[in-house]
Coordinates of N, CA and C in Angstrom, one line a residue:
M9 N 0.8 -1.2 0.0 CA 0.0 0.0 0.0 C 0.9 1.3 0.0
D10 N 0.6 2.2 -0.9 CA 1.3 3.4 -1.0 C 1.0 4.3 0.1
T11 N 1.9 5.0 0.7 CA 1.6 6.1 1.7 C 1.4 7.4 0.9
I12 N 0.6 8.2 1.5 CA 0.3 9.5 0.9 C 1.5 10.4 1.2
K13 N 2.1 11.0 0.2 CA 3.1 12.1 0.4 C 2.4 13.4 0.2
K14 N 3.0 14.4 0.9 CA 2.5 15.8 0.7 C 3.6 16.6 0.2
F15 N 3.4 17.4 -0.8 CA 4.3 18.4 -1.2 C 3.7 19.6 -1.8
A16 N 4.4 20.7 -1.9 CA 4.0 22.0 -2.4 C 4.7 22.2 -3.7
L17 N 3.9 22.7 -4.7 CA 4.5 23.0 -6.0 C 4.2 24.5 -6.2
F18 N 5.3 25.2 -6.5 CA 5.2 26.7 -6.6 C 5.4 27.2 -8.1
F19 N 4.5 28.1 -8.4 CA 4.7 28.9 -9.7 C 4.6 30.4 -9.3
S20 N 5.4 31.2 -9.9 CA 5.4 32.6 -9.6 C 5.6 33.4 -10.9
D21 N 5.1 34.6 -10.9 CA 5.3 35.6 -11.9 C 4.9 35.0 -13.3
L22 N 3.8 34.4 -13.4 CA 3.3 34.0 -14.8 C 3.0 35.2 -15.6
H23 N 2.5 36.3 -15.0 CA 2.1 37.5 -15.7 C 1.1 37.3 -16.8
L24 N 0.0 36.6 -16.5 CA -1.0 36.4 -17.5 C -1.6 37.8 -17.9
G25 N -1.7 38.1 -19.2 CA -2.3 39.3 -19.6 C -3.5 39.1 -20.5
K26 N -3.9 40.0 -21.3 CA -5.1 39.9 -22.1 C -4.8 39.4 -23.5
G27 N -3.6 38.8 -23.7 CA -3.4 38.3 -25.1 C -2.9 39.3 -26.1
D28 N -2.5 40.5 -25.6 CA -2.0 41.5 -26.6 C -0.5 41.5 -26.5
G29 N 0.1 42.6 -27.0 CA 1.6 42.7 -27.0 C 2.2 42.9 -25.6
L30 N 1.4 43.3 -24.6 CA 1.9 43.4 -23.3 C 1.8 42.1 -22.5
D31 N 1.2 41.1 -23.0 CA 1.0 39.8 -22.3 C 2.4 39.1 -22.4
E32 N 2.9 38.7 -21.2 CA 4.2 38.0 -21.1 C 4.0 36.5 -21.2
F33 N 2.8 36.0 -21.0 CA 2.6 34.5 -20.9 C 2.1 33.9 -22.2
H34 N 2.9 33.0 -22.7 CA 2.6 32.4 -24.0 C 2.7 30.9 -23.9
C35 N 2.5 30.3 -22.7 CA 2.7 28.9 -22.5 C 1.5 28.2 -22.0
D36 N 0.3 28.6 -22.4 CA -0.9 28.0 -21.9 C -0.9 26.4 -22.1
K37 N -0.6 26.0 -23.3 CA -0.6 24.5 -23.6 C 0.5 23.8 -22.7
D38 N 1.6 24.4 -22.6 CA 2.7 23.8 -21.8 C 2.3 23.7 -20.4
F39 N 1.7 24.8 -19.9 CA 1.3 24.8 -18.5 C 0.3 23.7 -18.2
K40 N -0.7 23.6 -19.1 CA -1.7 22.6 -19.0 C -1.1 21.2 -19.0
A41 N -0.2 21.0 -19.9 CA 0.5 19.7 -20.0 C 1.3 19.4 -18.8
L42 N 2.0 20.4 -18.2 CA 2.8 20.2 -17.0 C 1.9 19.8 -15.8
L43 N 0.7 20.5 -15.7 CA -0.2 20.1 -14.6 C -0.8 18.7 -14.8
D44 N -1.1 18.4 -16.0 CA -1.6 17.0 -16.3 C -0.6 16.0 -16.0
Q45 N 0.7 16.2 -16.3 CA 1.8 15.3 -16.1 C 2.0 15.1 -14.6
I46 N 2.0 16.2 -13.8 CA 2.1 16.1 -12.4 C 0.9 15.3 -11.8
S47 N -0.3 15.6 -12.3 CA -1.5 14.9 -11.8 C -1.3 13.4 -12.0
N48 N -0.8 13.0 -13.2 CA -0.7 11.6 -13.5 C 0.4 10.9 -12.7
D49 N 1.5 11.7 -12.5 CA 2.7 11.1 -11.8 C 2.4 11.0 -10.3
H50 N 1.5 11.8 -9.8 CA 1.3 12.0 -8.3 C -0.2 11.8 -7.9
K51 N -0.8 10.8 -8.5 CA -2.2 10.6 -8.3 C -2.6 10.5 -6.8
S52 N -1.7 9.8 -6.1 CA -2.1 9.5 -4.7 C -1.4 10.4 -3.7
D53 N -0.8 11.5 -4.1 CA -0.1 12.5 -3.3 C -1.0 13.7 -3.0
E54 N -0.8 14.2 -1.8 CA -1.5 15.5 -1.4 C -0.6 16.6 -1.9
I55 N -1.2 17.5 -2.7 CA -0.5 18.6 -3.3 C -1.1 19.9 -3.0
D56 N -0.2 20.9 -2.6 CA -0.6 22.3 -2.5 C 0.0 22.9 -3.7
L57 N -0.8 23.4 -4.6 CA -0.3 24.2 -5.8 C -0.3 25.7 -5.3
V58 N 0.8 26.3 -5.3 CA 1.0 27.6 -4.8 C 1.3 28.6 -5.9
L59 N 0.4 29.5 -6.2 CA 0.6 30.5 -7.2 C 1.1 31.7 -6.5
L60 N 2.4 31.9 -6.5 CA 3.1 32.8 -5.6 C 3.3 34.2 -6.2
G61 N 2.2 34.8 -6.5 CA 2.2 36.3 -6.9 C 2.4 36.6 -8.3
D62 N 1.8 37.7 -8.8 CA 1.9 38.1 -10.1 C 1.5 37.1 -11.1
V63 N 0.5 36.3 -10.8 CA 0.0 35.3 -11.7 C -0.8 36.0 -12.8
L64 N -1.6 37.0 -12.4 CA -2.3 37.9 -13.3 C -1.5 39.2 -13.3
D65 N -1.3 39.7 -14.5 CA -0.6 41.0 -14.6 C -1.6 42.1 -14.9
L66 N -2.3 42.5 -13.8 CA -3.3 43.6 -13.9 C -2.7 44.9 -14.3
W67 N -1.4 45.1 -14.0 CA -0.8 46.4 -14.4 C -0.7 46.5 -16.0
A68 N -0.5 45.4 -16.6 CA -0.3 45.4 -18.1 C -1.6 45.3 -18.9
V69 N -2.7 45.3 -18.3 CA -4.0 45.2 -19.0 C -4.6 46.5 -19.2
E70 N -4.6 47.0 -20.4 CA -5.3 48.2 -20.8 C -6.7 48.0 -21.1
L71 N -7.6 48.7 -20.5 CA -9.0 48.6 -20.8 C -9.4 49.4 -22.0
E72 N -10.2 48.9 -22.9 CA -10.7 49.6 -24.0 C -11.5 50.8 -23.6
G73 N -11.1 52.0 -24.2 CA -11.9 53.2 -23.9 C -11.5 53.9 -22.6
E74 N -10.4 53.4 -21.9 CA -10.0 54.0 -20.6 C -8.6 54.6 -20.8
Q75 N -8.4 55.7 -20.1 CA -7.1 56.3 -20.1 C -6.2 55.5 -19.1
M76 N -4.9 55.5 -19.3 CA -4.0 54.7 -18.4 C -4.0 55.3 -17.0
D77 N -4.5 56.5 -16.8 CA -4.5 57.1 -15.4 C -5.8 56.9 -14.7
Y78 N -6.7 56.0 -15.2 CA -8.0 55.8 -14.6 C -7.8 55.3 -13.2
K79 N -8.8 55.6 -12.4 CA -8.8 55.2 -10.9 C -8.9 53.7 -10.8
V80 N -8.1 53.1 -10.0 CA -8.1 51.6 -9.8 C -9.2 51.4 -8.8
T81 N -10.2 50.6 -9.2 CA -11.4 50.2 -8.4 C -11.6 48.7 -8.6
P82 N -12.4 48.1 -7.6 CA -12.7 46.7 -7.9 C -13.4 46.5 -9.2
V83 N -14.2 47.5 -9.7 CA -14.9 47.3 -10.9 C -13.9 47.3 -12.1
T84 N -13.0 48.2 -12.1 CA -12.0 48.2 -13.2 C -11.1 47.0 -13.2
E85 N -10.7 46.6 -12.0 CA -9.8 45.5 -11.8 C -10.6 44.2 -12.2
L86 N -11.8 44.1 -11.9 CA -12.6 42.9 -12.3 C -12.7 42.9 -13.8
R87 N -12.9 44.0 -14.5 CA -12.9 44.1 -15.9 C -11.6 43.5 -16.5
K88 N -10.5 43.9 -15.9 CA -9.2 43.4 -16.3 C -9.1 41.8 -16.2
V89 N -9.6 41.4 -15.0 CA -9.6 39.9 -14.8 C -10.4 39.2 -15.9
E90 N -11.5 39.8 -16.3 CA -12.3 39.2 -17.3 C -11.5 39.1 -18.6
E91 N -10.8 40.2 -18.9 CA -10.0 40.2 -20.2 C -8.9 39.0 -20.1
I92 N -8.3 38.8 -18.9 CA -7.3 37.8 -18.8 C -7.9 36.4 -18.9
I93 N -9.1 36.2 -18.3 CA -9.8 35.0 -18.4 C -10.1 34.6 -19.9
R94 N -10.6 35.6 -20.6 CA -10.8 35.4 -22.1 C -9.6 35.0 -22.8
A95 N -8.5 35.6 -22.5 CA -7.2 35.2 -23.2 C -6.6 33.9 -22.7
H96 N -6.8 33.5 -21.5 CA -6.1 32.4 -20.9 C -7.1 31.4 -20.3
G97 N -8.2 31.2 -20.9 CA -9.2 30.2 -20.3 C -8.7 28.8 -20.1
D98 N -7.8 28.4 -20.9 CA -7.2 27.1 -20.8 C -6.4 26.9 -19.5
V99 N -5.8 28.0 -19.0 CA -5.0 28.0 -17.8 C -6.0 27.7 -16.6
F100 N -7.1 28.4 -16.6 CA -8.1 28.3 -15.5 C -8.7 26.9 -15.6
K101 N -8.9 26.4 -16.8 CA -9.5 25.0 -16.9 C -8.4 24.0 -16.3
A102 N -7.2 24.2 -16.7 CA -6.1 23.3 -16.2 C -6.0 23.3 -14.7
L103 N -6.2 24.5 -14.1 CA -6.2 24.6 -12.6 C -7.3 23.8 -12.0
G104 N -8.5 24.0 -12.6 CA -9.7 23.2 -12.1 C -9.5 21.7 -12.3
R105 N -9.0 21.3 -13.4 CA -8.8 19.9 -13.6 C -7.8 19.3 -12.6
F106 N -6.7 20.1 -12.4 CA -5.7 19.7 -11.4 C -6.3 19.5 -10.0
L107 N -7.2 20.4 -9.6 CA -7.8 20.3 -8.2 C -8.7 19.1 -8.1
C108 N -9.3 18.7 -9.1 CA -10.3 17.6 -9.0 C -9.8 16.3 -9.5
T109 N -8.5 16.1 -9.8 CA -8.0 14.8 -10.1 C -7.1 14.4 -8.9
G110 N -6.9 13.1 -8.9 CA -6.0 12.6 -7.8 C -6.9 12.0 -6.7
E111 N -6.2 11.2 -5.9 CA -6.9 10.5 -4.8 C -6.8 11.2 -3.5
A112 N -5.7 12.0 -3.3 CA -5.5 12.7 -2.1 C -5.9 14.2 -2.3
P113 N -6.1 14.9 -1.2 CA -6.5 16.3 -1.2 C -5.5 17.1 -2.0
R114 N -6.1 18.1 -2.7 CA -5.3 19.1 -3.5 C -5.9 20.5 -3.2
R115 N -5.0 21.4 -3.0 CA -5.4 22.8 -2.7 C -4.6 23.7 -3.6
L116 N -5.3 24.8 -3.9 CA -4.7 25.9 -4.7 C -4.6 27.1 -3.8
W117 N -3.4 27.6 -3.6 CA -3.1 28.8 -2.8 C -2.7 29.9 -3.8
Y118 N -3.6 31.0 -3.8 CA -3.3 32.1 -4.7 C -2.7 33.2 -3.7
I119 N -1.5 33.5 -3.9 CA -0.8 34.5 -3.1 C -0.7 35.8 -3.9
F120 N -1.2 36.9 -3.4 CA -1.2 38.1 -4.2 C 0.3 38.6 -4.3
G121 N 0.5 39.2 -5.5 CA 1.8 39.9 -5.7 C 1.6 41.4 -5.9
N122 N 2.5 42.1 -6.4 CA 2.3 43.5 -6.6 C 1.5 43.8 -7.9
H123 N 1.7 42.9 -8.9 CA 1.0 43.1 -10.2 C -0.5 42.6 -10.1
D124 N -0.8 41.8 -9.1 CA -2.2 41.3 -9.0 C -2.7 41.5 -7.6
H125 N -2.2 42.5 -6.9 CA -2.7 42.8 -5.5 C -4.2 42.9 -5.4
S126 N -4.8 43.4 -6.4 CA -6.3 43.6 -6.4 C -7.1 42.3 -6.2
V127 N -6.4 41.1 -6.3 CA -7.0 39.8 -6.1 C -7.4 39.7 -4.6
C128 N -6.9 40.6 -3.8 CA -7.3 40.6 -2.3 C -8.8 41.0 -2.2
H129 N -9.4 41.5 -3.2 CA -10.8 41.9 -3.2 C -11.7 40.7 -3.3
P130 N -12.7 40.5 -2.4 CA -13.6 39.3 -2.4 C -14.3 39.0 -3.7
E131 N -14.7 40.1 -4.4 CA -15.4 39.9 -5.7 C -14.5 39.3 -6.8
I132 N -13.3 39.7 -6.7 CA -12.3 39.2 -7.7 C -11.9 37.8 -7.4
Q133 N -11.8 37.5 -6.1 CA -11.5 36.1 -5.7 C -12.7 35.2 -6.1
K134 N -13.9 35.7 -5.9 CA -15.1 34.9 -6.3 C -15.1 34.6 -7.8
R135 N -14.7 35.6 -8.6 CA -14.7 35.4 -10.0 C -13.6 34.4 -10.5
I136 N -12.5 34.5 -9.9 CA -11.4 33.6 -10.2 C -11.8 32.2 -9.8
S137 N -12.3 32.0 -8.6 CA -12.8 30.7 -8.2 C -13.8 30.1 -9.1
M138 N -14.8 31.0 -9.5 CA -15.8 30.5 -10.4 C -15.3 30.0 -11.7
E139 N -14.3 30.7 -12.2 CA -13.7 30.3 -13.5 C -12.9 29.0 -13.3
I140 N -12.2 28.8 -12.3 CA -11.5 27.6 -12.0 C -12.5 26.4 -11.9
N141 N -13.6 26.7 -11.3 CA -14.6 25.6 -11.1 C -15.7 25.6 -12.2
R142 N -15.4 26.2 -13.3 CA -16.4 26.2 -14.4 C -16.7 24.8 -14.8
G143 N -18.0 24.6 -15.1 CA -18.4 23.3 -15.5 C -18.7 22.4 -14.3
G144 N -18.7 22.9 -13.1 CA -19.1 22.2 -11.9 C -18.1 21.0 -11.7
N145 N -16.9 21.3 -11.6 CA -15.9 20.2 -11.3 C -16.0 19.6 -10.0
G146 N -16.8 20.2 -9.1 CA -17.0 19.6 -7.7 C -15.9 20.1 -6.8
I147 N -15.2 21.2 -7.1 CA -14.2 21.7 -6.3 C -14.8 22.4 -5.1
R148 N -14.4 22.0 -3.9 CA -14.9 22.6 -2.7 C -14.3 24.0 -2.4
E149 N -15.0 24.8 -1.8 CA -14.6 26.2 -1.6 C -13.3 26.3 -0.8
E150 N -13.0 25.4 0.1 CA -11.8 25.4 0.9 C -10.6 24.9 0.1
Q151 N -10.8 24.4 -1.1 CA -9.7 24.0 -1.9 C -8.9 25.1 -2.6
I152 N -9.6 26.3 -2.6 CA -8.9 27.5 -3.2 C -8.8 28.5 -2.1
Q153 N -7.6 28.9 -1.8 CA -7.3 29.9 -0.8 C -6.6 31.1 -1.4
F154 N -7.0 32.2 -1.0 CA -6.4 33.5 -1.4 C -5.8 34.1 -0.1
R155 N -4.5 34.3 -0.2 CA -3.7 34.8 1.0 C -2.6 35.7 0.6
T156 N -2.0 36.3 1.6 CA -0.8 37.2 1.4 C 0.5 36.4 1.5
Y157 N 0.4 35.2 2.0 CA 1.6 34.3 2.1 C 1.1 32.8 2.3
Y158 N 2.1 31.9 2.0 CA 1.8 30.5 2.2 C 2.6 30.0 3.4
L159 N 2.0 29.2 4.2 CA 2.6 28.6 5.4 C 2.1 27.2 5.6
D160 N 3.0 26.3 5.6 CA 2.7 24.9 5.9 C 3.7 24.4 7.0
T161 N 3.2 24.2 8.2 CA 4.1 23.8 9.3 C 4.5 22.4 9.1
K162 N 3.7 21.5 8.5 CA 4.0 20.1 8.3 C 5.2 20.1 7.3
L163 N 5.2 20.8 6.3 CA 6.3 20.9 5.3 C 7.4 21.8 5.8
K164 N 7.2 22.6 6.8 CA 8.1 23.6 7.2 C 8.5 24.6 6.1
V165 N 7.5 25.1 5.5 CA 7.7 26.0 4.4 C 6.8 27.3 4.6
Y166 N 7.5 28.4 4.4 CA 6.9 29.7 4.3 C 7.3 30.4 3.0
A167 N 6.3 31.0 2.3 CA 6.7 31.7 1.1 C 5.8 32.9 0.9
E168 N 6.4 33.9 0.3 CA 5.6 35.1 0.0 C 6.2 35.6 -1.4
H169 N 5.5 36.6 -2.0 CA 5.9 37.0 -3.3 C 7.2 37.7 -3.4
G170 N 7.5 38.6 -2.4 CA 8.8 39.3 -2.4 C 8.8 40.6 -3.0
N171 N 7.7 41.3 -3.2 CA 7.7 42.6 -3.9 C 8.2 43.8 -3.1
Q172 N 8.6 43.6 -1.8 CA 9.1 44.7 -1.0 C 10.4 45.2 -1.5
H173 N 11.1 44.4 -2.4 CA 12.4 44.8 -2.9 C 12.3 45.5 -4.3
A174 N 11.1 45.7 -4.8 CA 10.9 46.4 -6.1 C 11.1 47.9 -5.9
E175 N 12.1 48.4 -6.4 CA 12.5 49.9 -6.1 C 11.3 50.8 -6.6
L176 N 10.7 50.5 -7.7 CA 9.7 51.4 -8.3 C 8.3 50.9 -8.0
D177 N 8.1 50.0 -7.0 CA 6.8 49.4 -6.7 C 5.9 50.5 -6.2
V178 N 4.6 50.3 -6.5 CA 3.6 51.2 -6.0 C 3.5 51.2 -4.5
M179 N 3.7 50.0 -3.9 CA 3.6 49.9 -2.5 C 4.9 50.1 -1.8
A180 N 5.0 50.9 -0.8 CA 6.2 51.2 -0.1 C 6.2 50.5 1.2
Y181 N 7.2 49.7 1.5 CA 7.2 48.9 2.7 C 8.4 49.3 3.6
R182 N 8.8 50.5 3.5 CA 10.0 51.0 4.3 C 9.7 50.9 5.8
Q183 N 8.4 51.1 6.2 CA 8.0 51.1 7.6 C 7.6 49.8 8.1
F184 N 7.7 48.7 7.3 CA 7.3 47.4 7.6 C 8.0 46.8 8.8
N185 N 7.3 46.4 9.8 CA 8.0 45.8 11.0 C 7.2 44.7 11.6
S186 N 6.1 44.4 11.1 CA 5.3 43.2 11.6 C 4.3 42.7 10.5
F187 N 4.0 41.5 10.6 CA 3.0 40.9 9.7 C 1.6 41.2 10.1
G188 N 0.7 41.5 9.2 CA -0.6 41.7 9.5 C -1.5 41.4 8.3
K189 N -2.6 42.0 8.1 CA -3.5 41.7 7.0 C -2.8 41.9 5.6
E190 N -2.0 42.9 5.5 CA -1.3 43.2 4.3 C 0.2 42.8 4.4
C191 N 0.5 41.6 4.1 CA 1.9 41.1 4.1 C 2.6 41.8 3.0
P192 N 3.8 42.3 3.2 CA 4.5 43.1 2.1 C 5.0 42.3 1.0
G193 N 4.9 41.0 1.1 CA 5.5 40.1 0.0 C 6.9 39.8 0.2

């Protein structure tokens, strides 16, 4: 009898865009194939799939009819997420398939980065979760977690995006001295 192993798999800085010239991600099929291969190779293992920030590149999505200096609101950010979903639907399908295959529990941890920090908004999280579970894959709500960092004491792993070192970053963390709701990355 095989024993269940647990491991965490990390992806960072995919920078999914809306499929235009600013979109840095062009590996949808390869990403799907990689997740399928991992699913096949580790059917009986418990896996935490950690998307470690800047998965969506909301900074690089220009909205039709909007000036680049428009006010960032949950409504405009949700429109950007919709553009990214249209361009990279296969990535979201692959994530959903990954979560519902295998014999042991699987979870997706979406850690916000600086380019997708708006994913901290509950409506945006709801939309991303809905897309991952499109077609009623049977994914349970607790299988998709949105957080500012990943921590697994069993694996003895802590991870965050790391955007506090970006010199020109919108968020300044010079006064950072404790962890709270807004982890600096």
